[in-house]
Amino acid sequence: YRFACDNAREDTAAFRLGRAVHLAVLQPELFGAGYTTWQGTRRGKEWDGFKTSADERGVEVLVADEVGLCMALQAAVRSDPVAGPLLRRGEAEVPGQWTDAASGVGCKALIDWLTPDCIIDLKTTKDASPSGFGRECVKYCYPFQMAFYRRGLIACGKPALPVKLIVVEKTRPWPVVVYDV
């Protein structure tokens, strides 16, 4: 997900991994073109040269363990009996741009997955349980984000659609939960 104001936030390791997981799960055909794998630690002259080469080619670098995690989460989500079918139709990374009617502020969003029936957002977490993920929802303002997406789609002339969160834990056995927002 991205809000218009996100340009100011720091690009942390967690955000970089989240982007990789999104691509692996939602657009697996693009994963190989967007990422390259480094076999080693992220320091030293060899690393510096590898990173510079990747930057010049416009690809991001993951270490082997990160690639493995992306593939494990992809398999977990895509094979889940509830989440998997939700991703069999629809479109990934759907952009929206509009002007908020009340404030006149220009807004934009990038919706993870859009079907004719619902808005879907993919989240990775340490705890997908209702109480654990509920705390993350409050901490990271996920309900606000989902309301923003829904409001944006309506402003762009789309119908008011229900919102679902596909939540996958980043630890074995990679539990997947689908929440209706």
Backbone as JSON Lines, residues from 0, in Angstrom:
{"i":0,"aa":"Y","n":[0.83,-1.18,0.0],"ca":[0.0,0.0,0.0],"c":[0.87,1.23,0.0]}
{"i":1,"aa":"R","n":[0.34,2.28,-0.54],"ca":[1.06,3.55,-0.49],"c":[0.05,4.69,-0.38]}
{"i":2,"aa":"F","n":[0.27,5.57,0.54],"ca":[-0.5,6.8,0.63],"c":[0.33,7.89,-0.02]}
{"i":3,"aa":"A","n":[-0.31,8.96,-0.42],"ca":[0.4,10.07,-1.05],"c":[1.49,10.62,-0.14]}
{"i":4,"aa":"C","n":[1.28,10.6,1.16],"ca":[2.27,11.16,2.09],"c":[3.41,10.19,2.36]}
{"i":5,"aa":"D","n":[3.34,8.96,1.85],"ca":[4.37,7.97,2.14],"c":[5.74,8.33,1.57]}
{"i":6,"aa":"N","n":[5.81,9.28,0.66],"ca":[7.1,9.64,0.07],"c":[8.08,10.09,1.14]}
{"i":7,"aa":"A","n":[7.58,10.58,2.26],"ca":[8.45,11.11,3.3],"c":[8.95,10.04,4.27]}
{"i":8,"aa":"R","n":[8.39,8.84,4.26],"ca":[8.79,7.85,5.25],"c":[10.08,7.14,4.82]}
{"i":9,"aa":"E","n":[10.8,6.7,5.82],"ca":[12.07,5.99,5.58],"c":[11.79,4.62,4.98]}
{"i":10,"aa":"D","n":[12.61,4.21,4.03],"ca":[12.47,2.91,3.39],"c":[13.25,1.89,4.22]}
{"i":11,"aa":"T","n":[12.57,1.29,5.18],"ca":[13.22,0.36,6.1],"c":[13.32,-1.04,5.49]}
{"i":12,"aa":"A","n":[14.08,-1.9,6.17],"ca":[14.2,-3.29,5.74],"c":[12.83,-3.97,5.74]}
{"i":13,"aa":"A","n":[11.98,-3.64,6.71],"ca":[10.64,-4.24,6.77],"c":[9.8,-3.82,5.56]}
{"i":14,"aa":"F","n":[9.87,-2.55,5.17],"ca":[9.12,-2.1,4.0],"c":[9.66,-2.75,2.72]}
{"i":15,"aa":"R","n":[10.98,-2.87,2.63],"ca":[11.57,-3.51,1.44],"c":[11.14,-4.97,1.34]}
{"i":16,"aa":"L","n":[11.15,-5.68,2.45],"ca":[10.71,-7.07,2.43],"c":[9.22,-7.15,2.12]}
{"i":17,"aa":"G","n":[8.43,-6.24,2.68],"ca":[7.0,-6.22,2.39],"c":[6.72,-6.05,0.91]}
{"i":18,"aa":"R","n":[7.48,-5.16,0.26],"ca":[7.32,-4.99,-1.2],"c":[7.64,-6.27,-1.94]}
{"i":19,"aa":"A","n":[8.69,-6.95,-1.51],"ca":[9.09,-8.2,-2.17],"c":[8.01,-9.27,-1.99]}
{"i":20,"aa":"V","n":[7.45,-9.38,-0.8],"ca":[6.39,-10.35,-0.55],"c":[5.17,-10.02,-1.41]}
{"i":21,"aa":"H","n":[4.82,-8.74,-1.48],"ca":[3.68,-8.33,-2.33],"c":[3.9,-8.77,-3.77]}
{"i":22,"aa":"L","n":[5.07,-8.52,-4.29],"ca":[5.33,-8.88,-5.68],"c":[5.3,-10.4,-5.86]}
{"i":23,"aa":"A","n":[5.9,-11.13,-4.93],"ca":[5.92,-12.59,-5.02],"c":[4.51,-13.17,-4.97]}
{"i":24,"aa":"V","n":[3.66,-12.62,-4.13],"ca":[2.3,-13.15,-3.97],"c":[1.35,-12.63,-5.05]}
{"i":25,"aa":"L","n":[1.38,-11.33,-5.3],"ca":[0.38,-10.71,-6.17],"c":[0.77,-10.65,-7.64]}
{"i":26,"aa":"Q","n":[2.06,-10.58,-7.93],"ca":[2.54,-10.53,-9.3],"c":[3.77,-11.42,-9.46]}
{"i":27,"aa":"P","n":[3.61,-12.72,-9.22],"ca":[4.78,-13.61,-9.21],"c":[5.55,-13.62,-10.53]}
{"i":28,"aa":"E","n":[4.87,-13.34,-11.62],"ca":[5.55,-13.32,-12.91],"c":[6.56,-12.19,-13.03]}
{"i":29,"aa":"L","n":[6.45,-11.18,-12.17],"ca":[7.37,-10.03,-12.19],"c":[8.48,-10.13,-11.15]}
{"i":30,"aa":"F","n":[8.37,-11.09,-10.25],"ca":[9.31,-11.16,-9.13],"c":[10.76,-11.29,-9.6]}
{"i":31,"aa":"G","n":[11.03,-12.18,-10.52],"ca":[12.39,-12.39,-11.0],"c":[13.01,-11.19,-11.67]}
{"i":32,"aa":"A","n":[12.18,-10.37,-12.29],"ca":[12.69,-9.18,-12.97],"c":[12.93,-8.02,-12.0]}
{"i":33,"aa":"G","n":[12.28,-8.05,-10.83],"ca":[12.4,-6.95,-9.89],"c":[13.43,-7.15,-8.8]}
{"i":34,"aa":"Y","n":[13.9,-8.39,-8.65],"ca":[14.81,-8.71,-7.55],"c":[15.96,-9.57,-8.03]}
{"i":35,"aa":"T","n":[17.08,-9.43,-7.36],"ca":[18.23,-10.29,-7.56],"c":[18.67,-10.79,-6.2]}
{"i":36,"aa":"T","n":[19.32,-11.92,-6.17],"ca":[19.69,-12.55,-4.9],"c":[21.18,-12.43,-4.63]}
{"i":37,"aa":"W","n":[21.51,-12.0,-3.41],"ca":[22.89,-11.91,-2.95],"c":[23.15,-13.07,-2.0]}
{"i":38,"aa":"Q","n":[24.2,-13.79,-2.25],"ca":[24.58,-14.94,-1.42],"c":[25.69,-14.51,-0.47]}
{"i":39,"aa":"G","n":[25.33,-13.94,0.64],"ca":[26.36,-13.53,1.6],"c":[25.85,-12.44,2.51]}
{"i":40,"aa":"T","n":[26.79,-11.77,3.19],"ca":[26.43,-10.68,4.09],"c":[26.47,-9.37,3.33]}
{"i":41,"aa":"R","n":[25.74,-8.41,3.8],"ca":[25.64,-7.12,3.13],"c":[26.75,-6.18,3.6]}
{"i":42,"aa":"R","n":[27.97,-6.58,3.32],"ca":[29.12,-5.7,3.61],"c":[30.31,-6.18,2.79]}
{"i":43,"aa":"G","n":[31.26,-5.28,2.64],"ca":[32.48,-5.6,1.89],"c":[32.42,-5.09,0.47]}
{"i":44,"aa":"K","n":[33.58,-5.15,-0.19],"ca":[33.7,-4.63,-1.56],"c":[32.84,-5.4,-2.55]}
{"i":45,"aa":"E","n":[32.77,-6.73,-2.39],"ca":[31.95,-7.52,-3.31],"c":[30.48,-7.12,-3.2]}
{"i":46,"aa":"W","n":[30.01,-6.95,-1.95],"ca":[28.63,-6.5,-1.74],"c":[28.41,-5.13,-2.37]}
{"i":47,"aa":"D","n":[29.32,-4.21,-2.12],"ca":[29.18,-2.86,-2.67],"c":[29.06,-2.9,-4.2]}
{"i":48,"aa":"G","n":[29.89,-3.69,-4.84],"ca":[29.84,-3.81,-6.3],"c":[28.55,-4.45,-6.77]}
{"i":49,"aa":"F","n":[28.1,-5.48,-6.09],"ca":[26.85,-6.16,-6.44],"c":[25.67,-5.21,-6.3]}
{"i":50,"aa":"K","n":[25.65,-4.47,-5.19],"ca":[24.55,-3.52,-4.92],"c":[24.55,-2.41,-5.95]}
{"i":51,"aa":"T","n":[25.71,-1.88,-6.3],"ca":[25.8,-0.83,-7.31],"c":[25.29,-1.33,-8.65]}
{"i":52,"aa":"S","n":[25.68,-2.53,-9.03],"ca":[25.22,-3.12,-10.29],"c":[23.7,-3.3,-10.29]}
{"i":53,"aa":"A","n":[23.16,-3.77,-9.17],"ca":[21.7,-3.96,-9.07],"c":[20.98,-2.61,-9.18]}
{"i":54,"aa":"D","n":[21.5,-1.59,-8.49],"ca":[20.9,-0.26,-8.55],"c":[20.89,0.27,-9.99]}
{"i":55,"aa":"E","n":[21.99,0.07,-10.7],"ca":[22.08,0.53,-12.08],"c":[21.08,-0.18,-12.98]}
{"i":56,"aa":"R","n":[20.77,-1.43,-12.66],"ca":[19.8,-2.2,-13.45],"c":[18.37,-1.97,-12.99]}
{"i":57,"aa":"G","n":[18.2,-1.25,-11.89],"ca":[16.86,-0.96,-11.38],"c":[16.21,-2.14,-10.67]}
{"i":58,"aa":"V","n":[17.01,-3.0,-10.07],"ca":[16.46,-4.12,-9.32],"c":[16.88,-4.02,-7.86]}
{"i":59,"aa":"E","n":[16.08,-4.6,-6.99],"ca":[16.4,-4.6,-5.56],"c":[17.1,-5.9,-5.21]}
{"i":60,"aa":"V","n":[17.9,-5.86,-4.16],"ca":[18.68,-7.01,-3.74],"c":[18.04,-7.64,-2.5]}
{"i":61,"aa":"L","n":[17.88,-8.96,-2.55],"ca":[17.45,-9.75,-1.4],"c":[18.53,-10.78,-1.11]}
{"i":62,"aa":"V","n":[18.67,-11.13,0.16],"ca":[19.55,-12.25,0.49],"c":[18.74,-13.53,0.32]}
{"i":63,"aa":"A","n":[19.42,-14.67,0.24],"ca":[18.76,-15.94,-0.06],"c":[17.63,-16.25,0.93]}
{"i":64,"aa":"D","n":[17.83,-15.97,2.22],"ca":[16.78,-16.24,3.2],"c":[15.53,-15.42,2.92]}
{"i":65,"aa":"E","n":[15.7,-14.18,2.47],"ca":[14.54,-13.33,2.16],"c":[13.78,-13.87,0.95]}
{"i":66,"aa":"V","n":[14.51,-14.33,-0.05],"ca":[13.85,-14.94,-1.22],"c":[13.07,-16.17,-0.78]}
{"i":67,"aa":"G","n":[13.68,-16.99,0.07],"ca":[13.0,-18.17,0.59],"c":[11.72,-17.83,1.33]}
{"i":68,"aa":"L","n":[11.78,-16.76,2.15],"ca":[10.59,-16.32,2.87],"c":[9.51,-15.86,1.9]}
{"i":69,"aa":"C","n":[9.89,-15.09,0.89],"ca":[8.92,-14.62,-0.11],"c":[8.23,-15.8,-0.79]}
{"i":70,"aa":"M","n":[8.99,-16.81,-1.15],"ca":[8.42,-17.97,-1.84],"c":[7.52,-18.78,-0.9]}
{"i":71,"aa":"A","n":[7.91,-18.89,0.37],"ca":[7.09,-19.62,1.35],"c":[5.76,-18.91,1.57]}
{"i":72,"aa":"L","n":[5.8,-17.58,1.69],"ca":[4.56,-16.82,1.9],"c":[3.69,-16.86,0.65]}
{"i":73,"aa":"Q","n":[4.31,-16.8,-0.52],"ca":[3.56,-16.92,-1.77],"c":[2.8,-18.24,-1.8]}
{"i":74,"aa":"A","n":[3.5,-19.34,-1.51],"ca":[2.88,-20.66,-1.53],"c":[1.75,-20.76,-0.49]}
{"i":75,"aa":"A","n":[1.98,-20.2,0.7],"ca":[0.97,-20.26,1.75],"c":[-0.3,-19.52,1.35]}
{"i":76,"aa":"V","n":[-0.15,-18.31,0.83],"ca":[-1.32,-17.52,0.46],"c":[-2.03,-18.11,-0.74]}
{"i":77,"aa":"R","n":[-1.27,-18.43,-1.78],"ca":[-1.88,-18.93,-3.02],"c":[-2.55,-20.29,-2.84]}
{"i":78,"aa":"S","n":[-2.08,-21.1,-1.87],"ca":[-2.68,-22.42,-1.67],"c":[-3.74,-22.42,-0.57]}
{"i":79,"aa":"D","n":[-3.93,-21.32,0.12],"ca":[-4.93,-21.25,1.18],"c":[-6.33,-21.39,0.59]}
{"i":80,"aa":"P","n":[-7.2,-22.2,1.2],"ca":[-8.52,-22.43,0.62],"c":[-9.44,-21.2,0.58]}
{"i":81,"aa":"V","n":[-9.16,-20.2,1.39],"ca":[-9.96,-18.97,1.37],"c":[-9.25,-17.87,0.58]}
{"i":82,"aa":"A","n":[-7.99,-17.62,0.89],"ca":[-7.25,-16.54,0.24],"c":[-6.94,-16.84,-1.22]}
{"i":83,"aa":"G","n":[-6.55,-18.07,-1.51],"ca":[-6.17,-18.43,-2.88],"c":[-7.23,-18.09,-3.92]}
{"i":84,"aa":"P","n":[-8.48,-18.53,-3.71],"ca":[-9.51,-18.21,-4.7],"c":[-9.78,-16.71,-4.87]}
{"i":85,"aa":"L","n":[-9.55,-15.93,-3.82],"ca":[-9.76,-14.47,-3.94],"c":[-8.79,-13.86,-4.95]}
{"i":86,"aa":"L","n":[-7.63,-14.49,-5.11],"ca":[-6.59,-13.94,-6.01],"c":[-6.61,-14.59,-7.39]}
{"i":87,"aa":"R","n":[-7.63,-15.38,-7.68],"ca":[-7.7,-16.03,-9.0],"c":[-8.3,-15.13,-10.06]}
{"i":88,"aa":"R","n":[-8.97,-14.09,-9.63],"ca":[-9.47,-13.1,-10.59],"c":[-9.29,-11.72,-9.99]}
{"i":89,"aa":"G","n":[-9.1,-10.77,-10.85],"ca":[-8.86,-9.42,-10.37],"c":[-7.56,-8.88,-10.92]}
{"i":90,"aa":"E","n":[-7.16,-7.76,-10.37],"ca":[-5.99,-7.05,-10.87],"c":[-5.12,-6.57,-9.71]}
{"i":91,"aa":"A","n":[-3.82,-6.71,-9.87],"ca":[-2.86,-6.29,-8.83],"c":[-2.45,-4.84,-9.03]}
{"i":92,"aa":"E","n":[-2.13,-4.2,-7.9],"ca":[-1.54,-2.85,-7.89],"c":[-2.35,-1.85,-8.73]}
{"i":93,"aa":"V","n":[-3.6,-1.67,-8.34],"ca":[-4.51,-0.79,-9.07],"c":[-4.37,0.64,-8.53]}
{"i":94,"aa":"P","n":[-3.94,1.58,-9.39],"ca":[-3.76,2.96,-8.92],"c":[-5.09,3.73,-8.93]}
{"i":95,"aa":"G","n":[-5.16,4.68,-8.05],"ca":[-6.3,5.6,-8.01],"c":[-5.8,6.99,-7.68]}
{"i":96,"aa":"Q","n":[-6.39,7.98,-8.32],"ca":[-6.02,9.37,-8.06],"c":[-7.29,10.21,-8.1]}
{"i":97,"aa":"W","n":[-7.47,11.07,-7.09],"ca":[-8.69,11.86,-7.0],"c":[-8.42,13.08,-6.13]}
{"i":98,"aa":"T","n":[-9.37,14.0,-6.15],"ca":[-9.32,15.17,-5.27],"c":[-10.4,14.99,-4.22]}
{"i":99,"aa":"D","n":[-10.02,15.07,-2.97],"ca":[-10.98,14.93,-1.88],"c":[-11.98,16.08,-1.95]}
{"i":100,"aa":"A","n":[-13.26,15.74,-2.02],"ca":[-14.3,16.76,-2.18],"c":[-14.39,17.7,-0.99]}
{"i":101,"aa":"A","n":[-14.19,17.19,0.22],"ca":[-14.33,18.02,1.41],"c":[-13.17,18.99,1.6]}
{"i":102,"aa":"S","n":[-11.94,18.54,1.31],"ca":[-10.77,19.36,1.6],"c":[-10.11,19.96,0.36]}
{"i":103,"aa":"G","n":[-10.39,19.4,-0.81],"ca":[-9.73,19.85,-2.03],"c":[-8.31,19.32,-2.18]}
{"i":104,"aa":"V","n":[-7.92,18.4,-1.3],"ca":[-6.57,17.84,-1.33],"c":[-6.49,16.73,-2.37]}
{"i":105,"aa":"G","n":[-5.41,16.74,-3.15],"ca":[-5.17,15.68,-4.11],"c":[-4.73,14.41,-3.4]}
{"i":106,"aa":"C","n":[-5.32,13.29,-3.75],"ca":[-5.05,12.01,-3.1],"c":[-4.7,10.96,-4.14]}
{"i":107,"aa":"K","n":[-3.94,9.97,-3.71],"ca":[-3.67,8.82,-4.57],"c":[-3.46,7.59,-3.71]}
{"i":108,"aa":"A","n":[-3.71,6.44,-4.31],"ca":[-3.55,5.18,-3.61],"c":[-3.17,4.11,-4.62]}
{"i":109,"aa":"L","n":[-2.59,3.05,-4.12],"ca":[-2.26,1.89,-4.93],"c":[-2.83,0.68,-4.21]}
{"i":110,"aa":"I","n":[-3.95,0.17,-4.75],"ca":[-4.67,-0.92,-4.12],"c":[-3.99,-2.23,-4.47]}
{"i":111,"aa":"D","n":[-3.74,-3.06,-3.46],"ca":[-3.03,-4.32,-3.67],"c":[-3.72,-5.2,-4.71]}
{"i":112,"aa":"W","n":[-5.01,-5.44,-4.53],"ca":[-5.74,-6.35,-5.43],"c":[-7.18,-5.87,-5.49]}
{"i":113,"aa":"L","n":[-7.71,-5.75,-6.7],"ca":[-9.08,-5.3,-6.89],"c":[-9.82,-6.29,-7.76]}
{"i":114,"aa":"T","n":[-10.96,-6.75,-7.26],"ca":[-11.84,-7.62,-8.05],"c":[-13.14,-6.84,-8.27]}
{"i":115,"aa":"P","n":[-14.01,-7.34,-9.11],"ca":[-15.31,-6.68,-9.26],"c":[-16.13,-6.72,-7.97]}
{"i":116,"aa":"D","n":[-15.76,-7.63,-7.04],"ca":[-16.54,-7.83,-5.82],"c":[-15.95,-7.24,-4.55]}
{"i":117,"aa":"C","n":[-14.63,-6.99,-4.53],"ca":[-14.03,-6.5,-3.29],"c":[-12.65,-5.9,-3.51]}
{"i":118,"aa":"I","n":[-12.23,-5.15,-2.5],"ca":[-10.89,-4.61,-2.39],"c":[-10.12,-5.56,-1.48]}
{"i":119,"aa":"I","n":[-8.92,-5.96,-1.89],"ca":[-8.12,-6.87,-1.08],"c":[-6.77,-6.23,-0.79]}
{"i":120,"aa":"D","n":[-6.36,-6.33,0.47],"ca":[-5.06,-5.82,0.87],"c":[-4.29,-6.97,1.52]}
{"i":121,"aa":"L","n":[-3.04,-7.13,1.16],"ca":[-2.18,-8.18,1.7],"c":[-1.33,-7.61,2.82]}
{"i":122,"aa":"K","n":[-1.32,-8.29,3.95],"ca":[-0.51,-7.86,5.09],"c":[0.32,-9.03,5.6]}
{"i":123,"aa":"T","n":[1.58,-8.78,5.9],"ca":[2.4,-9.75,6.61],"c":[2.42,-9.35,8.08]}
{"i":124,"aa":"T","n":[2.56,-10.33,8.95],"ca":[2.47,-10.05,10.37],"c":[3.26,-11.08,11.17]}
{"i":125,"aa":"K","n":[3.48,-10.78,12.43],"ca":[4.07,-11.75,13.36],"c":[2.98,-12.6,13.99]}
{"i":126,"aa":"D","n":[1.75,-12.07,14.05],"ca":[0.66,-12.76,14.73],"c":[-0.65,-12.48,13.99]}
{"i":127,"aa":"A","n":[-1.18,-13.49,13.29],"ca":[-2.4,-13.31,12.5],"c":[-3.67,-13.55,13.31]}
{"i":128,"aa":"S","n":[-3.55,-13.86,14.6],"ca":[-4.73,-14.11,15.43],"c":[-5.54,-12.82,15.53]}
{"i":129,"aa":"P","n":[-6.83,-12.94,15.83],"ca":[-7.65,-11.72,15.96],"c":[-7.08,-10.72,16.96]}
{"i":130,"aa":"S","n":[-6.6,-11.19,18.11],"ca":[-6.08,-10.23,19.09],"c":[-4.73,-9.66,18.65]}
{"i":131,"aa":"G","n":[-3.84,-10.52,18.17],"ca":[-2.51,-10.04,17.74],"c":[-2.59,-9.12,16.55]}
{"i":132,"aa":"F","n":[-3.32,-9.53,15.52],"ca":[-3.42,-8.68,14.34],"c":[-4.28,-7.45,14.64]}
{"i":133,"aa":"G","n":[-5.24,-7.6,15.54],"ca":[-6.05,-6.44,15.94],"c":[-5.19,-5.32,16.5]}
{"i":134,"aa":"R","n":[-4.18,-5.7,17.29],"ca":[-3.26,-4.69,17.83],"c":[-2.48,-4.0,16.7]}
{"i":135,"aa":"E","n":[-2.06,-4.79,15.7],"ca":[-1.35,-4.2,14.56],"c":[-2.26,-3.26,13.77]}
{"i":136,"aa":"C","n":[-3.53,-3.63,13.65],"ca":[-4.49,-2.77,12.94],"c":[-4.56,-1.39,13.59]}
{"i":137,"aa":"V","n":[-4.59,-1.39,14.92],"ca":[-4.64,-0.12,15.64],"c":[-3.31,0.62,15.48]}
{"i":138,"aa":"K","n":[-2.2,-0.08,15.68],"ca":[-0.87,0.53,15.61],"c":[-0.6,1.17,14.26]}
{"i":139,"aa":"Y","n":[-0.96,0.47,13.17],"ca":[-0.64,0.95,11.83],"c":[-1.82,1.59,11.1]}
{"i":140,"aa":"C","n":[-2.92,1.82,11.81],"ca":[-4.09,2.52,11.24],"c":[-4.67,1.83,10.0]}
{"i":141,"aa":"Y","n":[-4.69,0.5,10.0],"ca":[-5.2,-0.22,8.84],"c":[-6.67,0.11,8.53]}
{"i":142,"aa":"P","n":[-7.55,0.25,9.54],"ca":[-8.93,0.61,9.18],"c":[-9.0,1.95,8.43]}
{"i":143,"aa":"F","n":[-8.19,2.92,8.85],"ca":[-8.15,4.2,8.14],"c":[-7.68,4.0,6.71]}
{"i":144,"aa":"Q","n":[-6.65,3.2,6.52],"ca":[-6.12,2.94,5.19],"c":[-7.19,2.31,4.3]}
{"i":145,"aa":"M","n":[-7.91,1.33,4.83],"ca":[-8.93,0.66,4.03],"c":[-10.08,1.61,3.7]}
{"i":146,"aa":"A","n":[-10.46,2.46,4.66],"ca":[-11.51,3.46,4.4],"c":[-11.04,4.45,3.33]}
{"i":147,"aa":"F","n":[-9.77,4.81,3.38],"ca":[-9.19,5.71,2.38],"c":[-9.28,5.09,0.99]}
{"i":148,"aa":"Y","n":[-8.92,3.82,0.87],"ca":[-9.0,3.13,-0.42],"c":[-10.43,3.09,-0.92]}
{"i":149,"aa":"R","n":[-11.34,2.72,-0.06],"ca":[-12.75,2.6,-0.46],"c":[-13.3,3.97,-0.88]}
{"i":150,"aa":"R","n":[-12.98,4.97,-0.12],"ca":[-13.43,6.33,-0.45],"c":[-12.83,6.78,-1.78]}
{"i":151,"aa":"G","n":[-11.58,6.44,-2.0],"ca":[-10.93,6.8,-3.25],"c":[-11.56,6.12,-4.45]}
{"i":152,"aa":"L","n":[-11.88,4.86,-4.32],"ca":[-12.54,4.16,-5.43],"c":[-13.89,4.79,-5.75]}
{"i":153,"aa":"I","n":[-14.64,5.13,-4.71],"ca":[-15.94,5.79,-4.93],"c":[-15.73,7.12,-5.64]}
{"i":154,"aa":"A","n":[-14.73,7.89,-5.22],"ca":[-14.43,9.18,-5.86],"c":[-14.02,9.0,-7.31]}
{"i":155,"aa":"C","n":[-13.46,7.83,-7.64],"ca":[-13.05,7.54,-9.01],"c":[-14.18,6.92,-9.83]}
{"i":156,"aa":"G","n":[-15.39,6.9,-9.27],"ca":[-16.54,6.4,-10.01],"c":[-16.78,4.91,-9.91]}
{"i":157,"aa":"K","n":[-16.11,4.24,-8.99],"ca":[-16.3,2.8,-8.79],"c":[-17.35,2.57,-7.71]}
{"i":158,"aa":"P","n":[-17.94,1.38,-7.69],"ca":[-18.93,1.1,-6.65],"c":[-18.28,0.94,-5.28]}
{"i":159,"aa":"A","n":[-19.08,1.12,-4.23],"ca":[-18.6,0.91,-2.86],"c":[-18.45,-0.59,-2.64]}
{"i":160,"aa":"L","n":[-17.22,-1.05,-2.54],"ca":[-16.94,-2.48,-2.42],"c":[-16.53,-2.85,-1.0]}
{"i":161,"aa":"P","n":[-16.83,-4.07,-0.57],"ca":[-16.32,-4.52,0.72],"c":[-14.81,-4.7,0.66]}
{"i":162,"aa":"V","n":[-14.18,-4.68,1.82],"ca":[-12.73,-4.79,1.93],"c":[-12.37,-6.05,2.69]}
{"i":163,"aa":"K","n":[-11.38,-6.77,2.17],"ca":[-10.86,-7.96,2.83],"c":[-9.35,-7.81,3.01]}
{"i":164,"aa":"L","n":[-8.86,-8.26,4.14],"ca":[-7.42,-8.3,4.39],"c":[-6.97,-9.75,4.36]}
{"i":165,"aa":"I","n":[-5.98,-10.03,3.51],"ca":[-5.33,-11.33,3.54],"c":[-4.09,-11.14,4.42]}
{"i":166,"aa":"V","n":[-4.05,-11.86,5.53],"ca":[-2.99,-11.7,6.52],"c":[-2.21,-13.01,6.6]}
{"i":167,"aa":"V","n":[-0.89,-12.92,6.46],"ca":[-0.04,-14.12,6.52],"c":[1.09,-13.88,7.52]}
{"i":168,"aa":"E","n":[1.29,-14.88,8.38],"ca":[2.37,-14.79,9.36],"c":[3.71,-15.06,8.7]}
{"i":169,"aa":"K","n":[4.73,-14.34,9.17],"ca":[6.08,-14.46,8.61],"c":[6.9,-15.56,9.26]}
{"i":170,"aa":"T","n":[6.25,-16.42,10.04],"ca":[6.94,-17.55,10.66],"c":[6.18,-18.84,10.37]}
{"i":171,"aa":"R","n":[6.95,-19.94,10.35],"ca":[6.34,-21.25,10.09],"c":[5.24,-21.5,11.1]}
{"i":172,"aa":"P","n":[4.18,-22.11,10.71],"ca":[3.88,-22.73,9.43],"c":[3.17,-21.79,8.44]}
{"i":173,"aa":"W","n":[3.41,-20.49,8.54],"ca":[2.88,-19.47,7.64],"c":[1.34,-19.44,7.63]}
{"i":174,"aa":"P","n":[0.7,-19.31,8.8],"ca":[-0.77,-19.27,8.81],"c":[-1.3,-18.1,8.0]}
{"i":175,"aa":"V","n":[-2.42,-18.33,7.34],"ca":[-3.08,-17.31,6.52],"c":[-4.51,-17.13,7.06]}
{"i":176,"aa":"V","n":[-4.91,-15.88,7.24],"ca":[-6.26,-15.57,7.69],"c":[-6.81,-14.49,6.78]}
{"i":177,"aa":"V","n":[-8.09,-14.59,6.43],"ca":[-8.75,-13.54,5.66],"c":[-9.75,-12.86,6.59]}
{"i":178,"aa":"Y","n":[-9.6,-11.55,6.74],"ca":[-10.5,-10.77,7.58],"c":[-11.37,-9.87,6.71]}
{"i":179,"aa":"D","n":[-12.65,-9.79,7.05],"ca":[-13.55,-8.82,6.43],"c":[-13.44,-7.54,7.25]}
{"i":180,"aa":"V","n":[-13.21,-6.42,6.58],"ca":[-13.08,-5.15,7.29],"c":[-14.44,-4.47,7.33]}
